[in-house]
XYZ file of C-alpha atoms in Angstrom:
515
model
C 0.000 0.000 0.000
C 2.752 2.533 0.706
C 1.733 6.088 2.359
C -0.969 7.403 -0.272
C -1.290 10.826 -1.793
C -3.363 12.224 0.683
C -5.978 14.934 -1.105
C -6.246 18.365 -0.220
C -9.916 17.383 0.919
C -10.223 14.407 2.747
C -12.249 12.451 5.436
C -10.157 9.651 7.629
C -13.888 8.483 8.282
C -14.802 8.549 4.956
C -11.701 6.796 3.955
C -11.681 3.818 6.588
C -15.602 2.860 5.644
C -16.629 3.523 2.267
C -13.355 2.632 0.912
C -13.741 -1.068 1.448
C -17.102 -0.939 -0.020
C -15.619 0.493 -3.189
C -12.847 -2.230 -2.861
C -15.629 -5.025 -3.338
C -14.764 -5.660 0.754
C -18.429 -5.172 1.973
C -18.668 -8.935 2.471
C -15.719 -9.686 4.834
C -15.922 -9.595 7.956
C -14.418 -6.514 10.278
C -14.911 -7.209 13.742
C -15.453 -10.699 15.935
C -17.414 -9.844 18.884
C -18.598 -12.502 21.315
C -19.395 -15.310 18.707
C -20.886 -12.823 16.371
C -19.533 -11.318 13.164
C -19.658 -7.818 11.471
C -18.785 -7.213 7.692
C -17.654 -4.186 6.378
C -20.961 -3.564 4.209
C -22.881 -3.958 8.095
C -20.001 -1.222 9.721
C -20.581 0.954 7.201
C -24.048 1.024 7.703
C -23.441 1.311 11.367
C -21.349 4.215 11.432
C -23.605 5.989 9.281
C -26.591 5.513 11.364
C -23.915 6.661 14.587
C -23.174 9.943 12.398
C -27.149 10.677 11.813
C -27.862 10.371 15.547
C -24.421 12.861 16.941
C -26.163 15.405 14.361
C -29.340 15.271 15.536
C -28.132 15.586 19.082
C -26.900 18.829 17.573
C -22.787 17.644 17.345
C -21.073 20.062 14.460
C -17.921 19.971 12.616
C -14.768 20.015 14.929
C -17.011 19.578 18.244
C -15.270 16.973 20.620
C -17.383 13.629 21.336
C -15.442 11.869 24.384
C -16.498 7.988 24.824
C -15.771 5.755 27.375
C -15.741 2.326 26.033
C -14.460 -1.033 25.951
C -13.437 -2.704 23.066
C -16.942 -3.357 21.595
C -18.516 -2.855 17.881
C -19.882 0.565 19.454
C -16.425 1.852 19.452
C -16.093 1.505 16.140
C -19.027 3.165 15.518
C -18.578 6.239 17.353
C -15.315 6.728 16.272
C -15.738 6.587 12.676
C -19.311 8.012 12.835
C -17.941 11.001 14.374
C -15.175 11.402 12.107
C -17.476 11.544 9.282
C -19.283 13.896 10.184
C -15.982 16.129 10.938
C -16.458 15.755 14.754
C -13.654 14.876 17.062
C -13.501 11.775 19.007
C -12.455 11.585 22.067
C -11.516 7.581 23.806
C -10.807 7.833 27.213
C -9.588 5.388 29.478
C -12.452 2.927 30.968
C -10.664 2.454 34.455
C -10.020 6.170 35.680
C -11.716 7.355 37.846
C -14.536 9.879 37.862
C -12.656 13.151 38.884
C -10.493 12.045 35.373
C -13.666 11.789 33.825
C -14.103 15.527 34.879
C -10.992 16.559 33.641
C -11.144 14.757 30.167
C -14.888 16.205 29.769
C -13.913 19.528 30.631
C -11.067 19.564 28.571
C -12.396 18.737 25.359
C -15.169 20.890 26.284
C -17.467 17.638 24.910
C -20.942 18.449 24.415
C -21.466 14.446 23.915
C -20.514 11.682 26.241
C -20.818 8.148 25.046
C -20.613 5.685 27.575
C -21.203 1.811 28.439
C -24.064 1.034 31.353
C -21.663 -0.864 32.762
C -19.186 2.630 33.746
C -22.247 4.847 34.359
C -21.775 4.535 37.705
C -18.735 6.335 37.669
C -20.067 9.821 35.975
C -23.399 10.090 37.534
C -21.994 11.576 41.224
C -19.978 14.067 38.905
C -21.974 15.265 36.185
C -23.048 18.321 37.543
C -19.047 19.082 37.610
C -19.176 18.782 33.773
C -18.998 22.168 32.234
C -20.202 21.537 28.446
C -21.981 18.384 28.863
C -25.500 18.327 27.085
C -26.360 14.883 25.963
C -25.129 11.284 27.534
C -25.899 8.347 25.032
C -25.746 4.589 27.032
C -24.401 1.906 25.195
C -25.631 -1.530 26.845
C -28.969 -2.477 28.734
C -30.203 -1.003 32.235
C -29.848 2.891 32.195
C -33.484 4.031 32.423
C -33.730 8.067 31.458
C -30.954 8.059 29.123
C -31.123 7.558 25.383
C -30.073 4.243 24.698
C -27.202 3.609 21.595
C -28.990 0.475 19.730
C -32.474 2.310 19.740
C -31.301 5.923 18.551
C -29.300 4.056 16.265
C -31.971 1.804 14.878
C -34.441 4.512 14.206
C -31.304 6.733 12.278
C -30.962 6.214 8.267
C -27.817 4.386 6.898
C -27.076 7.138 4.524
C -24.852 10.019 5.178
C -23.809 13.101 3.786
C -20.481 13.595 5.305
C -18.809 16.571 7.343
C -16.900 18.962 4.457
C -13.624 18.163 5.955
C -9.718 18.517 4.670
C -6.945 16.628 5.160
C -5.606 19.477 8.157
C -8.630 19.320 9.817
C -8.439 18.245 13.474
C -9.473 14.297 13.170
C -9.529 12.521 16.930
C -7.383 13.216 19.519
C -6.069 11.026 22.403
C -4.987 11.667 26.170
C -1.523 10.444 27.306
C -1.480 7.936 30.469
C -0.428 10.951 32.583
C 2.370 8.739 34.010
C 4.241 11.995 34.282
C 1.571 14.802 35.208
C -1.592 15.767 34.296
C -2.975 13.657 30.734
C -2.379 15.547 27.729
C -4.568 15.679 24.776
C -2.851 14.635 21.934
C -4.549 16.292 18.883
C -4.204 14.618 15.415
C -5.533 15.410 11.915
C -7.178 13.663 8.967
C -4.196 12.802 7.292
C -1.737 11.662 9.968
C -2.875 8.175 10.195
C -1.852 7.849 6.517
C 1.495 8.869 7.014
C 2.022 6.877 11.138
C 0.740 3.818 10.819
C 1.741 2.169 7.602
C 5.549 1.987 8.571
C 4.646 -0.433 11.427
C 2.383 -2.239 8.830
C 4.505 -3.182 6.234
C 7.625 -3.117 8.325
C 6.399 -5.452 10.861
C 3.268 -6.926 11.134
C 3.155 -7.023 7.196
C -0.984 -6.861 7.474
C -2.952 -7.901 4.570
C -6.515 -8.195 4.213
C -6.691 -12.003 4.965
C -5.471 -11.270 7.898
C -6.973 -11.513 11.705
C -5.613 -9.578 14.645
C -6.083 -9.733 18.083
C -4.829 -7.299 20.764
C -4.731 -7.777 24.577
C -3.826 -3.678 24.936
C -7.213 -1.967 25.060
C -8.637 0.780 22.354
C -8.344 3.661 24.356
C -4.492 3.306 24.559
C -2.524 4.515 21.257
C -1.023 0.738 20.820
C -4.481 -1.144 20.837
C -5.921 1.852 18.688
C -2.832 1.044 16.424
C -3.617 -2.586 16.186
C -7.534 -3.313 16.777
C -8.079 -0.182 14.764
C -6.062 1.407 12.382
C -4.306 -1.438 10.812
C -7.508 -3.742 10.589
C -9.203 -0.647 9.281
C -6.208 0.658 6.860
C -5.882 -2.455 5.686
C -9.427 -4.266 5.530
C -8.273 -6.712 7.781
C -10.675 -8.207 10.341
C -10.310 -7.644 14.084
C -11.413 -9.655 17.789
C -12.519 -7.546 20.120
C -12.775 -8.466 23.882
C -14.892 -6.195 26.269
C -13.112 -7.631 29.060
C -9.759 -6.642 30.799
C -7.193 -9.650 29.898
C -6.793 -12.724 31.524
C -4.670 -15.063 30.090
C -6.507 -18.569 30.295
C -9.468 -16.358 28.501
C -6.912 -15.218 25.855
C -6.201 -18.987 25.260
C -9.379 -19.588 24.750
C -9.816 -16.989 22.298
C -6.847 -17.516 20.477
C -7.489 -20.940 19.762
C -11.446 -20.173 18.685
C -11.170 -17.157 16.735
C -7.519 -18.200 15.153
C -5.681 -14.659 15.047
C -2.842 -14.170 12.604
C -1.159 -11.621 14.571
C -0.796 -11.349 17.899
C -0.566 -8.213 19.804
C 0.242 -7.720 23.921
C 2.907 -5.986 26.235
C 5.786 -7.628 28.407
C 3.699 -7.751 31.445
C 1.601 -9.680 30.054
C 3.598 -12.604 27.750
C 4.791 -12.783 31.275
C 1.738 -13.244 32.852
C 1.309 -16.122 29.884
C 4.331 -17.355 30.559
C 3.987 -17.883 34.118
C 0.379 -19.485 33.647
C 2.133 -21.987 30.685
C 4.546 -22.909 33.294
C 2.539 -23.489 36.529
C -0.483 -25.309 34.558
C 1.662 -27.107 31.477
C -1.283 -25.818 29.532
C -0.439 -26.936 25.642
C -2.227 -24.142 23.502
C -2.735 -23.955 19.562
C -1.144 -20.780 18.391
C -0.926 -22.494 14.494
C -2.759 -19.565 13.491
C -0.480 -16.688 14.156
C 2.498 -15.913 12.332
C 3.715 -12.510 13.969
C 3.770 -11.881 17.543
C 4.484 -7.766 18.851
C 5.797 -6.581 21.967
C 5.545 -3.115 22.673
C 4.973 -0.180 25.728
C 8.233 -1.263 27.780
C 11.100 -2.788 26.874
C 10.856 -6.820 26.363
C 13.650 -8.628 28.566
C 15.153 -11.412 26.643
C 14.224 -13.816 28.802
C 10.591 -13.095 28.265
C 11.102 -13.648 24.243
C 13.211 -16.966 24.899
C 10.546 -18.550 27.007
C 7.922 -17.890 25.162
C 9.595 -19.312 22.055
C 10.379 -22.245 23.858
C 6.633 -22.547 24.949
C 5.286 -21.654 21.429
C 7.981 -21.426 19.045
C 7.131 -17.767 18.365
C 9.067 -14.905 18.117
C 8.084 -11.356 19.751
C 8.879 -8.236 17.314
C 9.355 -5.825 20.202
C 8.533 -2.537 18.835
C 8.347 1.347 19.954
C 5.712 4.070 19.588
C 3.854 6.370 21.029
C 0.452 8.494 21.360
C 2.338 11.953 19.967
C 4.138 10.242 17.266
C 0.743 8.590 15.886
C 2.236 4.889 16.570
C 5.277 2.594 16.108
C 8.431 4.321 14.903
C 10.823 2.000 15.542
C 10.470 -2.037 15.831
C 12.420 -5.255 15.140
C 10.922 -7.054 11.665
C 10.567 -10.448 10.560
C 13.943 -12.378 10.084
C 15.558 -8.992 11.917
C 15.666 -9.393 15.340
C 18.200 -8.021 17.453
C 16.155 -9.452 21.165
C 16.453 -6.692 24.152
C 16.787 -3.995 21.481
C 13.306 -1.949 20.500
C 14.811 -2.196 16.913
C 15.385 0.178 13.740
C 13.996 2.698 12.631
C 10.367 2.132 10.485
C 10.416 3.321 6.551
C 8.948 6.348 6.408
C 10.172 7.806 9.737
C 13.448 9.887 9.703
C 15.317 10.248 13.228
C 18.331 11.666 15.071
C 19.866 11.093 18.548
C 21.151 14.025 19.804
C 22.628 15.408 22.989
C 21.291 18.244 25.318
C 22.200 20.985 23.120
C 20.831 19.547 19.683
C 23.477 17.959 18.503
C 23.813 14.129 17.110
C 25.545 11.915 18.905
C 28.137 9.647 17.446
C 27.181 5.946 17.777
C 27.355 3.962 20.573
C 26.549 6.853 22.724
C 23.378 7.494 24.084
C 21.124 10.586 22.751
C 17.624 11.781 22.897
C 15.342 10.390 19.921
C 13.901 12.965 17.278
C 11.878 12.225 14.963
C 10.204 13.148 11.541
C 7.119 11.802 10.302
C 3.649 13.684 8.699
C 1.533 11.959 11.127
C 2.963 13.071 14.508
C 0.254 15.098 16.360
C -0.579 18.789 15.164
C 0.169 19.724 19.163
C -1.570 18.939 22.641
C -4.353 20.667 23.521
C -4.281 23.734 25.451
C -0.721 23.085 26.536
C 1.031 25.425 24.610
C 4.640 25.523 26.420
C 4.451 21.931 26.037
C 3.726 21.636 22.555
C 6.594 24.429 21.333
C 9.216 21.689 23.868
C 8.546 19.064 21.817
C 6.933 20.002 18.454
C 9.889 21.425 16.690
C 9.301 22.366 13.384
C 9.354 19.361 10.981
C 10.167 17.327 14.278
C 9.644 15.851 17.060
C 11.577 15.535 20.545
C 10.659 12.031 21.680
C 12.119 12.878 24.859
C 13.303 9.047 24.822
C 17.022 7.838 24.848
C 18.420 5.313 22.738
C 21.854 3.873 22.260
C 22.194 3.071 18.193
C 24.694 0.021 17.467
C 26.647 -0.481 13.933
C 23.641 -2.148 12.507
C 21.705 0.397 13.412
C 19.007 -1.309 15.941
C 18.187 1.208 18.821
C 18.731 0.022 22.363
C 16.343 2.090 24.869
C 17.623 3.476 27.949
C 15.035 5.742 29.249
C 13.109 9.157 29.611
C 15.533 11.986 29.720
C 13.684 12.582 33.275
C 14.569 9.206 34.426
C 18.440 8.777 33.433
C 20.111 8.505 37.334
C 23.352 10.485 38.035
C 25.479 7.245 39.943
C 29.550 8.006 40.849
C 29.241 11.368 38.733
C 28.492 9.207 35.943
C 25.125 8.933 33.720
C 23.360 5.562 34.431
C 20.173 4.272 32.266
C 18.117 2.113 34.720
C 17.057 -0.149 31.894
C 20.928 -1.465 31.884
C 20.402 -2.547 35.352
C 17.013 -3.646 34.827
C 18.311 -5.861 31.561
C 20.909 -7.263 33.964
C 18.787 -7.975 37.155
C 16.181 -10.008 34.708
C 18.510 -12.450 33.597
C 18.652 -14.059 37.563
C 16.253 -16.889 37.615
C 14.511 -15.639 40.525
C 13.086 -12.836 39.001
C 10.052 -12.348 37.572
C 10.116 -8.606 36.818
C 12.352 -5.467 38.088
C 12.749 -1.686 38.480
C 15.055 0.419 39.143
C 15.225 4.429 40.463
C 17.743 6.584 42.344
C 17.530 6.879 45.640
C 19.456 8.628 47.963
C 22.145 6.849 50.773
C 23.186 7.800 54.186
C 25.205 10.794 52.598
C 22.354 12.179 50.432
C 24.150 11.074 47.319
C 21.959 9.086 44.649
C 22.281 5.369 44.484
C 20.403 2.445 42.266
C 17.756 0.622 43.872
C 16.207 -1.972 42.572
C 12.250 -3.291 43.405
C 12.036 -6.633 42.557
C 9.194 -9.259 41.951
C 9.680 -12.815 42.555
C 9.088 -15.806 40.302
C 7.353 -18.622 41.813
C 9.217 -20.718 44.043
C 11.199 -17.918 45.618
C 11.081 -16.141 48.796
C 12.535 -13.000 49.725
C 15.526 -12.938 51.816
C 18.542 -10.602 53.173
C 20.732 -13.677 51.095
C 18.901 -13.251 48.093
C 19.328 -9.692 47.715
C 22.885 -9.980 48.586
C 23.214 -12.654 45.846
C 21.083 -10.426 43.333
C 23.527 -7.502 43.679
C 26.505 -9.631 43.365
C 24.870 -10.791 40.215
C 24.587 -7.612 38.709
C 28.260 -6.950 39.469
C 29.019 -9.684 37.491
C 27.689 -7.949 34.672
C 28.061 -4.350 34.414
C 30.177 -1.946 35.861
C 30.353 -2.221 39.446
C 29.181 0.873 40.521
C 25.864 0.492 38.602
C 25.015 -2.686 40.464
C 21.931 -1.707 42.986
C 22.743 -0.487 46.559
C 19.608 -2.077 47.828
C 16.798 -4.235 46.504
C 13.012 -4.452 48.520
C 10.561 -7.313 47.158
C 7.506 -6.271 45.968
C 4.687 -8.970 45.492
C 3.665 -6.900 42.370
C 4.492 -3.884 40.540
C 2.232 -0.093 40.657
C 1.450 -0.048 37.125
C -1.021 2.475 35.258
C -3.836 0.951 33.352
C -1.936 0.903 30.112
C 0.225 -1.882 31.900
C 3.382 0.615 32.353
C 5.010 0.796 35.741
C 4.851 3.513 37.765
C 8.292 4.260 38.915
C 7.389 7.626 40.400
C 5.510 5.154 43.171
C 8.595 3.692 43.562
C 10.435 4.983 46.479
């Protein structure tokens, strides 16, 4: 497919429904949900019906629709329906809680709030606090007095005139995790997805239209948007959705019903597999999938050599974000350099450079920039953010990497997280890469902390696989290990068992809890 010519008028909406139809796709199916099966011809029809009904609740071009969803057919709906009519949708994350609810509503300044019966709970105590709010649409069963999404729906005509839009016009816009501050609303446009997500889809997952994804990471986070919705959608693939939060003897049993092609999750996660493979000796039938991504925090090696010794898969770990649009950098097929988050995509152009803007040589460690025409237009009402980061033609990651002679990128951290140890920079991922290799751990951390002198030290929070138990010996053998391994002074003054890790609900940990 290749990044298209992108018209000076142009509807992403428009373009990720009716082309299929054109295409002669309107008989293949787009989404598995719960046994039942959606073609493209039906979605269409769906999202123009979900268009009709925003209007006649009296949405206009460029007004913000915020949703909180999970991964259901209605998500779908709302996000393409809006787009076509040149509204701006707005996913937010299902588990916050409701003063985030406040914050994302008043925000956007949404008129519209879309929401499942099952979260309803969570906005009623606050609504009042919701500036703009006019109209709340429940998608699900049991919400007496609000207007239901299947009945508005099913009264609206399939046949829409969409919004005039152009390929600059705002499009959807996403909020960061907020793992350091307040979220940010990440604003893209019409054409970005063109340019941001095709990289990652010919470079890695190589998607074709025969093909059937599944994704454990949820829609509302930029990497299962990327996967169970942009690439299905770019691509007229089809897609499983799961309304549920993941467990893994439930992804078994989907994977071995619905017979993905690719398979999408984070590290936490293959580990929670993992660990479930081990203790049960479970046998599962992953036949179906051919490609296997990693992405959101670095995958330790020994995650990607026990699960190819429990399925004979490999994990493409991969890198992206919710500024940059998606994946920018990622190992490929037949290219895998493990513990590395891999080269850089086709299509995106990057630099590492040091604090004062210029590039590093390699083998030295330097902050990512990078160029792409999908990175996001700016975040929303944040201007001194936007002019640190949106530079011109590019963007500050704000991400360091370490770039070997073949050119695969080695991460070693947010410039805010890089520890000062013996005068010396220190990237707790090195120490984190280290610790993982002993066989009692399960999963590690690492921040600065301070010692009896008020200098900064490593320390290292460590979960335990099964079959371990903390002890003053362990931890003394631990940091011994790491010793072994890297330079001494990097090794972890101290190390404190944790039974699990503070993580947000993207699955990223929290280090800032971490003290």
């Amino acid at each position: 497919m290749g990044i298209p010519q992108v018209p000076e008028q142009f509807n992403l909406g428009v373009y990720l429904t009716d082309t299929h139809i054109t295409a002669g796709r309107g008989n293949r199916t787009a989404v598995y949900y719960q046994g039942e099966t959606i073609t493209y011809a039906e979605l269409s029809r769906m999202v123009n019906r979900t268009g009709n009904v925003f209007r006649g609740l009296g949405i206009e071009i460029e007004n913000r629709v915020v949703f909180i969803l999970p991964d259901c057919p209605e998500f779908f709906y709302c996000f393409l329906g809006a787009m076509k009519i040149g509204a701006v949708p707005v996913a937010v994350n299902t588990l916050a809680l409701p003063k985030d609810y406040v914050y994302f509503l008043n925000d956007s300044r949404s008129k519209l709030l879309v929401i499942h019966d099952s979260l309803l709970s969570k906005i009623e105590p606050v609504i009042k606090e919701c500036k703009y709010l006019k109209n709340i649409v429940v998608v699900g069963e049991g919400a007496a007095g609000y207007p239901n999404f299947r009945e508005i729906t099913g009264k609206a005509s399939d046949q829409l005139v969409p919004g005039e839009t152009y390929k600059d016009d705002v499009a959807f816009w996403m909020y960061t995790s907020g793992t350091t501050g307040v979220p940010k609303g990440v604003v893209h446009l019409h054409h970005d997805m063109l340019h941001f997500i095709p990289p990652y889809c010919e470079n890695v997952t190589r998607i074709t239209e025969k093909d059937i994804v599944f994704t454990t990471s949820k829609m509302f986070f930029s990497y299962g948007r990327n996967n169970s919705f942009d690439a299905p959608l770019l691509y007229g693939a089809g897609v499983i959705l799961c309304p549920d939060w993941p467990d893994a003897n439930k992804v078994f049993d989907i994977i071995e019903k619905n017979k993905p092609t690719i398979f999408v999750s984070v590290p936490s996660f293959y580990a929670s597999m993992i660990r479930e493979l081990e203790k049960t000796g479970r046998k599962i039938d992953v036949s179906s999938i051919r490609t296997c991504t990693s992405s959101g925090e670095p995958l330790p090696k020994g995650l990607f050599e026990r699960w190819k010794a429990l399925t004979g898969l490999e994990i493409l770990d991969i890198l992206g974000s919710t500024d940059a649009g998606g994946p920018y950098l990622g190992n490929t097929p037949g290219n895998i350099r493990v513990g590395s988050s891999g080269r850089l995509l086709d299509g995106f152009e990057g630099k590492l450079v040091d604090p004062d803007g210029n590039e590093v040589p390699a083998g030295e460690i330097g902050t990512l920039w990078l160029k792409n025409d999908g990175t996001a237009y700016c975040y929303w009402n944040k201007h001194e953010r936007s002019k640190q980061v949106f530079c011109g033609e590019w963007f500050n990651t704000g991400d360091r990497f370490r770039k070997d002679s073949d050119g695969f990128m080695w991460y070693e951290g947010r410039e805010d997280e890089m520890l000062k140890v013996s005068g010396q920079w220190t990237s707790p991922l090195e120490i984190e890469a280290a610790l993982s290799q002993h066989p009692a751990v399960y999963e590690t951390a690492v921040i600065g902390a301070p010692d009896e002198n008020g200098l900064v030290r490593s320390k290292s929070f460590v979960v335990l696989r099964d079959g371990f138990a903390p002890s003053k010996e362990l931890e003394k053998e631990m940091i011994n290990f790491v010793r072994d391994r890297i330079a001494h002074f990097k090794a972890p003054r101290w190390i404190e068992f944790l039974k699990e890790m503070p993580r947000t609900v993207t699955g990223k940990i929290q280090r800032h809890k971490l003290h």
